[in-house]
CSV table of C-alpha atoms in Angstrom, one decimal:
chain,number,residue,atom,x,y,z
M,254,MET,CA,124.5,73.0,119.3
M,255,LYS,CA,123.0,75.7,121.6
M,256,ASN,CA,119.3,73.7,121.3
M,257,ASN,CA,121.3,70.5,122.1
M,258,VAL,CA,122.6,71.9,125.3
M,259,ILE,CA,119.1,73.3,126.6
M,260,GLN,CA,117.6,69.5,125.6
M,261,GLY,CA,120.5,68.2,127.7
M,262,VAL,CA,119.4,70.0,130.7
M,263,LYS,CA,115.8,69.3,130.3
M,264,TYR,CA,116.9,65.6,129.9
M,265,LEU,CA,119.3,65.4,132.8
M,266,ARG,CA,116.6,67.4,134.9
M,267,LYS,CA,113.6,65.3,134.1
M,268,SER,CA,115.8,61.9,134.4
M,269,ARG,CA,116.7,62.9,138.0
M,270,ASN,CA,112.9,63.7,138.8
M,271,LEU,CA,113.8,67.3,139.5
M,272,SER,CA,111.5,70.3,139.2
M,273,GLN,CA,112.9,73.4,137.6
M,274,ALA,CA,112.5,75.1,140.9
M,275,MET,CA,114.7,72.2,142.7
M,276,LEU,CA,117.3,72.7,139.8
M,277,GLY,CA,117.3,76.3,140.2
M,278,ARG,CA,117.9,76.3,144.0
M,279,ALA,CA,120.6,73.7,143.4
M,280,ILE,CA,122.5,75.7,141.1
M,281,GLY,CA,121.7,79.4,142.5
M,282,VAL,CA,119.4,80.4,139.5
M,283,SER,CA,115.7,81.3,139.5
M,284,ARG,CA,112.9,78.8,138.1
M,285,SER,CA,112.0,81.3,135.7
M,286,LYS,CA,115.4,81.3,134.1
M,287,ILE,CA,115.5,77.6,133.8
M,288,SER,CA,111.8,77.7,132.3
M,289,SER,CA,113.3,80.4,129.9
M,290,TRP,CA,116.2,78.1,128.9
M,291,GLU,CA,113.9,75.4,128.0
M,292,LEU,CA,111.6,77.3,126.1
M,293,GLY,CA,114.4,78.6,124.2
M,294,ARG,CA,113.5,82.4,125.3
M,295,ARG,CA,117.0,83.0,126.9
M,296,GLU,CA,120.5,81.6,126.1
M,297,LEU,CA,122.2,79.3,128.4
M,298,SER,CA,125.4,81.0,129.5
M,299,VAL,CA,128.7,79.2,129.7
M,300,LYS,CA,128.9,79.9,133.3
M,301,ASP,CA,125.4,78.4,133.9
M,302,ALA,CA,126.1,75.4,131.8
M,303,VAL,CA,129.3,74.7,133.8
M,304,LYS,CA,127.1,74.7,137.0
M,305,VAL,CA,124.5,72.6,135.6
M,306,ALA,CA,127.1,70.1,134.4
M,307,ASN,CA,129.0,70.4,137.9
M,308,PHE,CA,125.5,69.5,139.4
M,309,PHE,CA,124.9,66.6,137.5
M,310,GLN,CA,128.4,65.4,137.5
M,311,VAL,CA,128.7,65.4,133.7
M,312,SER,CA,131.1,66.9,131.4
M,313,LEU,CA,130.0,69.8,129.2
M,314,ASP,CA,130.1,67.2,126.3
M,315,ASP,CA,127.7,65.0,127.9
M,316,LEU,CA,125.5,67.9,128.5
M,317,VAL,CA,125.5,68.5,124.9
M,318,ASP,CA,124.9,65.0,124.2
M,319,PRO,CA,123.2,63.2,127.1
M,320,ALA,CA,122.0,60.1,125.3
M,321,GLY,CA,125.3,58.2,126.1
M,322,LEU,CA,124.5,58.7,130.0
């Protein structure tokens, strides 16, 4: 499931044509943190997952499975 969330973040970011830096500024985290999530070097905390979901105006369920968006 963890990997699905990361793929959801990456999918939503790319589908909105956002760079890692742009998303980071929008949710208050560094670009390198987002890069680390996407590369699997760092886990996405629940707190950060909520920030991402709120930014993209999706549920956490949609973040896990963004194919239906």
